[in-house]
mmCIF file of C-alpha atoms and ligand atoms in Angstrom:
data_model
loop_
_atom_site.group_PDB
_atom_site.id
_atom_site.type_symbol
_atom_site.label_atom_id
_atom_site.label_comp_id
_atom_site.label_asym_id
_atom_site.label_seq_id
_atom_site.Cartn_x
_atom_site.Cartn_y
_atom_site.Cartn_z
ATOM 1 C CA MET A 1 -38.464 -139.164 242.609
ATOM 2 C CA VAL A 2 -36.127 -141.832 242.796
ATOM 3 C CA LYS A 3 -32.447 -141.882 243.780
ATOM 4 C CA VAL A 4 -30.056 -144.543 243.369
ATOM 5 C CA THR A 5 -26.983 -145.216 244.581
ATOM 6 C CA VAL A 6 -23.917 -147.324 243.154
ATOM 7 C CA CYS A 7 -20.974 -148.108 245.330
ATOM 8 C CA GLY A 8 -18.195 -148.719 243.609
ATOM 9 C CA ALA A 9 -19.531 -146.497 240.534
ATOM 10 C CA ALA A 10 -15.943 -145.976 238.960
ATOM 11 C CA GLY A 11 -14.852 -149.488 238.423
ATOM 12 C CA GLY A 12 -15.311 -151.984 235.713
ATOM 13 C CA ILE A 13 -19.043 -152.957 236.174
ATOM 14 C CA GLY A 14 -19.793 -149.832 238.139
ATOM 15 C CA GLN A 15 -18.906 -147.179 234.932
ATOM 16 C CA PRO A 16 -20.776 -149.167 232.392
ATOM 17 C CA LEU A 17 -24.183 -149.749 235.078
ATOM 18 C CA SER A 18 -24.107 -145.828 236.085
ATOM 19 C CA LEU A 19 -24.338 -145.104 232.272
ATOM 20 C CA LEU A 20 -27.383 -147.394 231.624
ATOM 21 C CA LEU A 21 -28.541 -145.798 235.383
ATOM 22 C CA LYS A 22 -28.055 -142.579 233.853
ATOM 23 C CA LEU A 23 -30.326 -143.235 230.865
ATOM 24 C CA ASN A 24 -33.632 -144.659 233.017
ATOM 25 C CA ALA A 25 -36.242 -142.055 232.934
ATOM 26 C CA ASN A 26 -37.762 -143.454 236.162
ATOM 27 C CA ILE A 27 -34.226 -142.398 238.276
ATOM 28 C CA SER A 28 -34.373 -138.721 239.167
ATOM 29 C CA GLU A 29 -31.089 -138.506 240.997
ATOM 30 C CA LEU A 30 -28.162 -140.941 240.196
ATOM 31 C CA SER A 31 -25.551 -140.647 243.125
ATOM 32 C CA LEU A 32 -21.844 -142.138 242.446
ATOM 33 C CA PHE A 33 -19.597 -143.427 245.596
ATOM 34 C CA ASP A 34 -16.287 -144.524 245.068
ATOM 35 C CA VAL A 35 -12.755 -144.519 246.693
ATOM 36 C CA VAL A 36 -10.843 -143.704 243.775
ATOM 37 C CA ASN A 37 -11.377 -142.010 240.368
ATOM 38 C CA VAL A 38 -15.466 -141.181 240.962
ATOM 39 C CA PRO A 39 -15.260 -137.531 240.493
ATOM 40 C CA GLY A 40 -14.562 -138.048 236.651
ATOM 41 C CA VAL A 41 -16.957 -140.581 236.213
ATOM 42 C CA GLY A 42 -19.773 -138.416 237.421
ATOM 43 C CA ALA A 43 -18.297 -134.858 235.654
ATOM 44 C CA ASP A 44 -18.316 -137.124 232.406
ATOM 45 C CA LEU A 45 -21.596 -138.806 232.813
ATOM 46 C CA GLY A 46 -23.107 -135.605 234.264
ATOM 47 C CA HIS A 47 -22.829 -134.114 230.776
ATOM 48 C CA ILE A 48 -25.365 -136.567 229.692
ATOM 49 C CA CYS A 49 -28.612 -134.723 228.917
ATOM 50 C CA SER A 50 -31.018 -136.943 230.390
ATOM 51 C CA ASP A 51 -33.270 -135.507 232.959
ATOM 52 C CA SER A 52 -31.464 -136.822 236.356
ATOM 53 C CA LYS A 53 -28.976 -135.235 238.508
ATOM 54 C CA THR A 54 -25.413 -136.871 238.836
ATOM 55 C CA GLU A 55 -23.395 -136.404 241.822
ATOM 56 C CA SER A 56 -20.197 -138.026 243.073
ATOM 57 C CA PHE A 57 -18.943 -138.732 246.187
ATOM 58 C CA LEU A 58 -15.048 -139.001 246.708
ATOM 59 C CA PRO A 59 -14.072 -139.845 250.314
ATOM 60 C CA SER A 60 -11.148 -137.966 251.690
ATOM 61 C CA SER A 61 -9.055 -140.649 253.674
ATOM 62 C CA LYS A 62 -9.731 -144.391 254.753
ATOM 63 C CA GLU A 63 -11.727 -142.730 257.879
ATOM 64 C CA ASP A 64 -13.698 -140.098 256.205
ATOM 65 C CA LYS A 65 -16.928 -141.890 256.462
ATOM 66 C CA SER A 66 -19.098 -138.519 255.542
ATOM 67 C CA ALA A 67 -18.910 -139.048 251.473
ATOM 68 C CA LEU A 68 -20.558 -142.486 251.595
ATOM 69 C CA ALA A 69 -22.929 -141.083 254.061
ATOM 70 C CA SER A 70 -23.951 -138.315 251.703
ATOM 71 C CA SER A 71 -24.301 -140.564 248.431
ATOM 72 C CA LEU A 72 -26.647 -142.757 250.116
ATOM 73 C CA LYS A 73 -28.790 -140.446 252.224
ATOM 74 C CA GLY A 74 -32.106 -140.109 250.761
ATOM 75 C CA SER A 75 -31.519 -143.315 248.162
ATOM 76 C CA ASP A 76 -34.387 -145.555 247.141
ATOM 77 C CA LEU A 77 -31.889 -148.016 245.865
ATOM 78 C CA VAL A 78 -28.483 -148.974 246.076
ATOM 79 C CA ILE A 79 -26.629 -150.956 243.911
ATOM 80 C CA ILE A 80 -23.037 -152.786 245.018
ATOM 81 C CA PRO A 81 -20.696 -153.569 242.276
ATOM 82 C CA ALA A 82 -17.433 -152.614 244.877
ATOM 83 C CA GLY A 83 -14.684 -155.204 245.383
ATOM 84 C CA VAL A 84 -12.085 -156.974 243.357
ATOM 85 C CA PRO A 85 -12.770 -159.206 240.336
ATOM 86 C CA ARG A 86 -10.984 -162.486 239.388
ATOM 87 C CA LYS A 87 -8.088 -163.542 237.876
ATOM 88 C CA PRO A 88 -7.347 -166.596 235.838
ATOM 89 C CA GLY A 89 -7.288 -169.680 237.979
ATOM 90 C CA MET A 90 -9.456 -168.076 240.864
ATOM 91 C CA THR A 91 -12.928 -169.016 242.268
ATOM 92 C CA ARG A 92 -15.277 -166.336 243.785
ATOM 93 C CA ASP A 93 -14.911 -167.616 246.813
ATOM 94 C CA ASP A 94 -11.358 -166.781 246.550
ATOM 95 C CA LEU A 95 -12.529 -162.970 246.554
ATOM 96 C CA PHE A 96 -14.374 -163.482 250.178
ATOM 97 C CA ASN A 97 -11.166 -161.994 252.009
ATOM 98 C CA ILE A 98 -11.209 -158.781 250.341
ATOM 99 C CA ASN A 99 -14.707 -158.113 249.346
ATOM 100 C CA ALA A 100 -16.232 -159.202 252.593
ATOM 101 C CA SER A 101 -14.958 -156.271 254.630
ATOM 102 C CA ILE A 102 -16.005 -154.237 251.908
ATOM 103 C CA VAL A 103 -19.298 -155.201 251.268
ATOM 104 C CA ARG A 104 -20.100 -155.272 255.275
ATOM 105 C CA ASP A 105 -18.865 -151.444 255.612
ATOM 106 C CA LEU A 106 -21.096 -150.417 252.632
ATOM 107 C CA ALA A 107 -23.855 -152.089 254.728
ATOM 108 C CA GLN A 108 -23.452 -150.248 257.281
ATOM 109 C CA GLY A 109 -23.701 -147.039 255.515
ATOM 110 C CA ILE A 110 -26.948 -147.791 254.700
ATOM 111 C CA ALA A 111 -28.349 -149.029 257.686
ATOM 112 C CA GLU A 112 -27.433 -145.548 258.809
ATOM 113 C CA ASN A 113 -28.092 -143.843 256.057
ATOM 114 C CA CYS A 114 -31.393 -145.235 253.946
ATOM 115 C CA PRO A 115 -32.153 -148.382 255.868
ATOM 116 C CA ASP A 116 -35.730 -148.645 253.562
ATOM 117 C CA ALA A 117 -33.410 -148.561 250.493
ATOM 118 C CA PHE A 118 -33.719 -151.617 248.395
ATOM 119 C CA VAL A 119 -29.946 -152.919 248.191
ATOM 120 C CA LEU A 120 -28.534 -155.056 245.278
ATOM 121 C CA ILE A 121 -25.669 -157.149 245.749
ATOM 122 C CA ILE A 122 -23.049 -157.906 242.739
ATOM 123 C CA SER A 123 -19.816 -157.977 244.780
ATOM 124 C CA ASN A 124 -18.715 -161.476 244.472
ATOM 125 C CA PRO A 125 -18.905 -163.964 246.123
ATOM 126 C CA VAL A 126 -22.517 -163.166 246.062
ATOM 127 C CA ASN A 127 -23.464 -166.510 247.926
ATOM 128 C CA SER A 128 -21.962 -165.151 251.005
ATOM 129 C CA THR A 129 -22.129 -161.151 250.465
ATOM 130 C CA VAL A 130 -25.740 -161.663 250.228
ATOM 131 C CA PRO A 131 -25.762 -162.912 253.737
ATOM 132 C CA ILE A 132 -22.851 -160.361 255.110
ATOM 133 C CA VAL A 133 -25.131 -157.696 254.179
ATOM 134 C CA ALA A 134 -28.349 -159.217 255.760
ATOM 135 C CA GLU A 135 -26.774 -160.063 259.113
ATOM 136 C CA THR A 136 -25.184 -156.231 259.058
ATOM 137 C CA LEU A 137 -28.659 -155.258 258.695
ATOM 138 C CA LYS A 138 -30.076 -157.599 261.126
ATOM 139 C CA LYS A 139 -27.192 -156.207 263.725
ATOM 140 C CA ASN A 140 -28.543 -152.619 263.403
ATOM 141 C CA LYS A 141 -32.150 -153.928 263.522
ATOM 142 C CA VAL A 142 -33.341 -152.434 259.602
ATOM 143 C CA PHE A 143 -33.270 -155.456 257.906
ATOM 144 C CA ASN A 144 -36.241 -155.894 255.502
ATOM 145 C CA PRO A 145 -35.361 -159.183 253.442
ATOM 146 C CA LYS A 146 -37.877 -158.276 250.707
ATOM 147 C CA LYS A 147 -35.822 -155.515 249.751
ATOM 148 C CA LEU A 148 -32.321 -157.060 249.485
ATOM 149 C CA PHE A 149 -31.428 -158.948 246.140
ATOM 150 C CA GLY A 150 -28.434 -160.980 245.132
ATOM 151 C CA VAL A 151 -28.243 -160.172 241.391
ATOM 152 C CA THR A 152 -28.053 -163.509 239.849
ATOM 153 C CA THR A 153 -29.471 -161.884 236.915
ATOM 154 C CA LEU A 154 -26.431 -162.584 234.584
ATOM 155 C CA ASP A 155 -26.481 -166.705 234.540
ATOM 156 C CA ILE A 156 -30.024 -165.980 233.053
ATOM 157 C CA VAL A 157 -28.957 -163.698 230.638
ATOM 158 C CA ARG A 158 -26.237 -166.790 229.291
ATOM 159 C CA SER A 159 -28.763 -169.166 229.440
ATOM 160 C CA ASN A 160 -30.668 -167.307 227.064
ATOM 161 C CA THR A 161 -27.717 -166.434 224.876
ATOM 162 C CA PHE A 162 -25.976 -169.834 225.279
ATOM 163 C CA ILE A 163 -29.215 -171.817 224.197
ATOM 164 C CA SER A 164 -29.840 -169.594 221.356
ATOM 165 C CA GLN A 165 -26.550 -169.976 220.141
ATOM 166 C CA VAL A 166 -26.822 -174.165 219.970
ATOM 167 C CA PHE A 167 -30.115 -173.590 217.994
ATOM 168 C CA SER A 168 -28.961 -170.906 216.231
ATOM 169 C CA GLY A 169 -30.823 -170.994 212.983
ATOM 170 C CA GLU A 170 -34.047 -171.697 214.876
ATOM 171 C CA SER A 171 -34.111 -169.184 217.584
ATOM 172 C CA LYS A 172 -32.697 -165.960 219.524
ATOM 173 C CA PRO A 173 -31.461 -165.120 222.774
ATOM 174 C CA THR A 174 -34.949 -162.648 223.024
ATOM 175 C CA ASP A 175 -36.967 -166.209 222.433
ATOM 176 C CA PHE A 176 -35.946 -167.322 226.016
ATOM 177 C CA ASP A 177 -36.818 -166.351 229.432
ATOM 178 C CA THR A 178 -34.790 -169.055 231.211
ATOM 179 C CA ILE A 179 -35.368 -169.914 235.095
ATOM 180 C CA VAL A 180 -32.211 -170.387 237.186
ATOM 181 C CA VAL A 181 -32.471 -171.032 240.264
ATOM 182 C CA GLY A 182 -29.406 -171.778 243.772
ATOM 183 C CA GLY A 183 -26.568 -169.431 243.945
ATOM 184 C CA HIS A 184 -24.213 -167.522 241.775
ATOM 185 C CA SER A 185 -21.151 -169.295 241.575
ATOM 186 C CA GLY A 186 -20.310 -172.713 239.491
ATOM 187 C CA GLU A 187 -22.223 -176.212 240.645
ATOM 188 C CA THR A 188 -24.538 -173.644 242.463
ATOM 189 C CA ILE A 189 -25.910 -172.034 239.277
ATOM 190 C CA VAL A 190 -28.832 -174.270 238.421
ATOM 191 C CA PRO A 191 -30.355 -173.441 234.521
ATOM 192 C CA LEU A 192 -34.069 -175.021 234.605
ATOM 193 C CA TYR A 193 -34.240 -175.640 230.667
ATOM 194 C CA SER A 194 -36.688 -177.906 230.948
ATOM 195 C CA LEU A 195 -39.142 -175.457 232.213
ATOM 196 C CA GLY A 196 -41.027 -172.422 230.029
ATOM 197 C CA LYS A 197 -40.008 -171.216 226.638
ATOM 198 C CA SER A 198 -36.624 -173.463 226.157
ATOM 199 C CA ALA A 199 -38.578 -176.899 227.118
ATOM 200 C CA ASP A 200 -38.865 -177.631 223.454
ATOM 201 C CA LEU A 201 -35.951 -177.335 222.264
ATOM 202 C CA TYR A 202 -33.671 -178.147 225.043
ATOM 203 C CA SER A 203 -36.003 -181.873 225.276
ATOM 204 C CA LYS A 204 -34.059 -182.384 221.378
ATOM 205 C CA LEU A 205 -30.893 -181.859 222.371
ATOM 206 C CA SER A 206 -28.513 -185.037 223.615
ATOM 207 C CA GLU A 207 -27.655 -186.003 227.175
ATOM 208 C CA ASP A 208 -23.909 -184.828 226.702
ATOM 209 C CA ASP A 209 -25.443 -181.678 224.603
ATOM 210 C CA LYS A 210 -27.461 -180.921 227.318
ATOM 211 C CA ALA A 211 -24.551 -181.537 230.225
ATOM 212 C CA LYS A 212 -22.272 -179.265 227.886
ATOM 213 C CA LEU A 213 -24.754 -176.848 227.571
ATOM 214 C CA ILE A 214 -25.698 -176.653 231.707
ATOM 215 C CA HIS A 215 -21.653 -176.658 232.236
ATOM 216 C CA ARG A 216 -21.589 -173.636 229.774
ATOM 217 C CA VAL A 217 -23.878 -171.593 231.790
ATOM 218 C CA GLN A 218 -22.451 -172.948 235.736
ATOM 219 C CA PHE A 219 -18.745 -171.583 234.389
ATOM 220 C CA GLY A 220 -19.647 -168.872 232.028
ATOM 221 C CA GLY A 221 -17.956 -166.185 234.249
ATOM 222 C CA ASP A 222 -14.715 -168.311 233.746
ATOM 223 C CA GLU A 223 -14.936 -167.722 229.974
ATOM 224 C CA VAL A 224 -14.860 -164.066 230.365
ATOM 225 C CA VAL A 225 -11.850 -164.203 232.936
ATOM 226 C CA GLN A 226 -10.092 -166.252 230.533
ATOM 227 C CA ALA A 227 -10.374 -164.227 227.962
ATOM 228 C CA LYS A 228 -9.611 -161.192 229.944
ATOM 229 C CA ASN A 229 -6.369 -162.922 230.469
ATOM 230 C CA GLY A 230 -5.864 -160.918 234.114
ATOM 231 C CA ALA A 231 -7.581 -157.904 233.482
ATOM 232 C CA GLY A 232 -10.666 -158.857 235.281
ATOM 233 C CA SER A 233 -13.874 -160.438 235.150
ATOM 234 C CA ALA A 234 -17.205 -159.563 233.078
ATOM 235 C CA THR A 235 -18.116 -156.064 233.412
ATOM 236 C CA LEU A 236 -20.360 -155.113 230.386
ATOM 237 C CA SER A 237 -22.677 -158.343 231.099
ATOM 238 C CA MET A 238 -22.821 -158.008 234.447
ATOM 239 C CA ALA A 239 -23.925 -154.235 234.370
ATOM 240 C CA TYR A 240 -26.028 -155.102 231.777
ATOM 241 C CA ALA A 241 -27.819 -157.936 233.969
ATOM 242 C CA GLY A 242 -27.276 -155.856 237.412
ATOM 243 C CA TYR A 243 -29.276 -152.985 235.405
ATOM 244 C CA LYS A 244 -31.944 -155.344 234.053
ATOM 245 C CA LEU A 245 -32.915 -156.236 237.943
ATOM 246 C CA ALA A 246 -33.083 -152.587 239.043
ATOM 247 C CA GLU A 247 -34.607 -151.507 235.787
ATOM 248 C CA SER A 248 -37.156 -154.513 236.793
ATOM 249 C CA ILE A 249 -37.522 -153.339 240.380
ATOM 250 C CA LEU A 250 -38.244 -149.779 239.430
ATOM 251 C CA LYS A 251 -40.968 -151.016 237.186
ATOM 252 C CA ALA A 252 -42.487 -152.883 239.935
ATOM 253 C CA PHE A 253 -43.322 -149.490 241.704
ATOM 254 C CA ASN A 254 -45.953 -148.961 238.973
ATOM 255 C CA GLU A 255 -47.087 -151.923 237.535
ATOM 256 C CA PRO A 256 -48.456 -155.652 238.693
ATOM 257 C CA ASN A 257 -46.433 -158.882 238.046
ATOM 258 C CA VAL A 258 -43.129 -157.849 237.437
ATOM 259 C CA VAL A 259 -40.713 -161.313 237.808
ATOM 260 C CA GLU A 260 -36.989 -161.533 238.004
ATOM 261 C CA CYS A 261 -34.847 -164.457 239.481
ATOM 262 C CA THR A 262 -32.830 -162.987 242.702
ATOM 263 C CA PHE A 263 -30.615 -164.635 245.499
ATOM 264 C CA LEU A 264 -33.037 -163.744 248.531
ATOM 265 C CA ASN A 265 -33.220 -164.524 252.328
ATOM 266 C CA LEU A 266 -35.908 -166.871 252.595
ATOM 267 C CA ASP A 267 -37.875 -165.044 255.223
ATOM 268 C CA ASP A 268 -41.147 -166.189 256.733
ATOM 269 C CA SER A 269 -42.065 -162.463 256.189
ATOM 270 C CA ILE A 270 -42.035 -163.187 252.252
ATOM 271 C CA LYS A 271 -45.134 -165.461 250.524
ATOM 272 C CA GLY A 272 -43.877 -168.867 249.979
ATOM 273 C CA ALA A 273 -40.234 -168.709 251.357
ATOM 274 C CA ALA A 274 -41.516 -170.853 254.328
ATOM 275 C CA GLU A 275 -42.167 -173.707 251.317
ATOM 276 C CA ALA A 276 -39.190 -172.803 249.211
ATOM 277 C CA LYS A 277 -37.137 -172.906 252.646
ATOM 278 C CA LYS A 278 -38.476 -176.427 253.114
ATOM 279 C CA LEU A 279 -37.674 -177.782 249.166
ATOM 280 C CA VAL A 280 -34.292 -176.331 249.715
ATOM 281 C CA GLY A 281 -32.998 -178.165 252.843
ATOM 282 C CA GLY A 282 -33.757 -175.326 255.326
ATOM 283 C CA LEU A 283 -31.341 -172.957 253.619
ATOM 284 C CA ASP A 284 -31.946 -169.173 254.643
ATOM 285 C CA PHE A 285 -30.931 -167.869 251.066
ATOM 286 C CA PHE A 286 -31.337 -169.417 247.390
ATOM 287 C CA SER A 287 -32.453 -167.987 244.566
ATOM 288 C CA LEU A 288 -35.559 -168.309 242.969
ATOM 289 C CA PRO A 289 -38.455 -166.258 240.659
ATOM 290 C CA VAL A 290 -39.693 -163.722 242.844
ATOM 291 C CA VAL A 291 -42.975 -161.123 242.017
ATOM 292 C CA LEU A 292 -41.735 -157.921 242.544
ATOM 293 C CA SER A 293 -43.797 -154.979 243.802
ATOM 294 C CA LYS A 294 -43.355 -151.471 245.282
ATOM 295 C CA ASP A 295 -42.435 -152.820 248.746
ATOM 296 C CA GLY A 296 -40.110 -155.280 247.797
ATOM 297 C CA ILE A 297 -40.399 -158.952 246.766
ATOM 298 C CA ALA A 298 -44.269 -159.966 246.963
ATOM 299 C CA GLU A 299 -43.956 -163.556 246.634
ATOM 300 C CA VAL A 300 -41.760 -166.451 245.847
ATOM 301 C CA LYS A 301 -42.011 -168.646 242.811
ATOM 302 C CA TYR A 302 -41.206 -171.884 244.854
ATOM 303 C CA ASP A 303 -43.045 -174.466 242.659
ATOM 304 C CA VAL A 304 -40.437 -174.509 239.875
ATOM 305 C CA LEU A 305 -38.548 -176.361 242.484
ATOM 306 C CA THR A 306 -41.314 -179.448 242.125
ATOM 307 C CA LYS A 307 -41.245 -178.958 238.216
ATOM 308 C CA ALA A 308 -37.751 -179.300 237.959
ATOM 309 C CA ASN A 309 -36.954 -182.691 235.828
ATOM 310 C CA ALA A 310 -34.934 -185.653 237.945
ATOM 311 C CA ASP A 311 -31.465 -184.451 235.956
ATOM 312 C CA GLU A 312 -32.233 -180.869 237.441
ATOM 313 C CA GLN A 313 -32.893 -182.070 240.889
ATOM 314 C CA LYS A 314 -29.844 -183.826 241.232
ATOM 315 C CA LEU A 315 -28.103 -180.315 239.808
ATOM 316 C CA LEU A 316 -30.112 -179.171 242.739
ATOM 317 C CA GLU A 317 -29.105 -181.804 245.648
ATOM 318 C CA VAL A 318 -25.225 -180.592 244.407
ATOM 319 C CA ALA A 319 -26.032 -176.572 244.532
ATOM 320 C CA LYS A 320 -27.816 -177.098 247.978
ATOM 321 C CA GLU A 321 -24.657 -178.960 249.669
ATOM 322 C CA GLN A 322 -22.183 -176.158 248.027
ATOM 323 C CA LEU A 323 -24.414 -173.366 249.057
ATOM 324 C CA ALA A 324 -24.952 -174.300 252.760
ATOM 325 C CA LYS A 325 -21.240 -173.662 253.312
ATOM 326 C CA ASN A 326 -20.921 -170.357 251.315
ATOM 327 C CA ILE A 327 -23.976 -168.863 253.253
ATOM 328 C CA GLU A 328 -22.763 -170.200 256.481
ATOM 329 C CA LYS A 329 -19.120 -168.595 255.755
ATOM 330 C CA GLY A 330 -20.955 -165.015 255.024
ATOM 331 C CA VAL A 331 -23.141 -165.226 258.294
ATOM 332 C CA LYS A 332 -20.258 -166.457 260.174
ATOM 333 C CA PHE A 333 -18.235 -163.065 258.866
ATOM 334 C CA ILE A 334 -20.476 -161.019 260.757
ATOM 335 C CA THR A 335 -21.925 -163.143 263.747
ATOM 336 C CA ASN A 336 -18.752 -164.337 265.117
HETATM 337 C C1 LMR B 1 -19.623 -163.624 236.402
HETATM 338 O O1 LMR B 1 -20.243 -164.254 236.549
HETATM 339 O O2 LMR B 1 -19.174 -163.366 235.605
HETATM 340 C C2 LMR B 1 -19.215 -162.359 237.766
HETATM 341 O O3 LMR B 1 -19.943 -163.119 238.744
HETATM 342 C C3 LMR B 1 -17.873 -162.306 237.616
HETATM 343 C C4 LMR B 1 -17.165 -163.503 237.840
HETATM 344 O O4 LMR B 1 -16.117 -163.782 238.902
HETATM 345 O O5 LMR B 1 -17.239 -164.318 237.295
#
């Protein structure tokens, strides 16, 4: 029996994400929370003949906390895509003022109603909202760093797609499993194409083409924001990415050696996190490949940081500098 709750289920990401979750046979209960339109989404999804039960929860007023509490009670995994998306010309950080308090309030609900749940954060700016959730859970004395995940999976998805487009005659997206480290915003996104399955093809590119490919991954979100022209940012590909991470987490309940990249808290309690923290200049959060288990993150695969080539090391330096500010902003939002 696995209960999954989506906070922001009626939004652009929440709806396709909920559809994908509804189709997952490992989920027995799908709980949908939102502040608008969620009864319709719940009724619609509820007609699908998969075996999971669907319930929707809509607060009756701004003060009503009971709908969130009921949606979260008993949840094993909570995914948060709630909040507002970017418009052309905005950075993810420009969303901070609106999304920070939305995410904080949802984290408070998690602390009160399902403190043991896995928590996956999609709401931007992820580099700051994940620290906000960590600090909120700490304040409530229920923080488990092994169960908090910033969703950076879309950066991996894009990295695989974009390199396959460069080598279109010779490869397909599923040939790759690119490691992407750092954070989830512009230059904090560092694809390590020199490692793993992409290494051979990547080494054939000119320096200029390598730079163009990396830039496309780092600013891939902007392509969608511009194409949607004021109607938001990536929803379908983000739903796919969030689902992929959730699916892997559920798979790791029964299978060993499931690995995903995620933006995590480099807490000493996680194997390899102390070593990772030293390599990233003491940052408390960083996206890295992790080994998953039924208890959460079992191990951080920090060795990718030492294996990255000289050009990637330079990108990492830039990422670290920006991340330090993003993380501090999130932490201070709660601690001040
Ligand atoms: C993305 O990477 O597409 C999302 O984080 C949404 C955005 O604002 O770019």
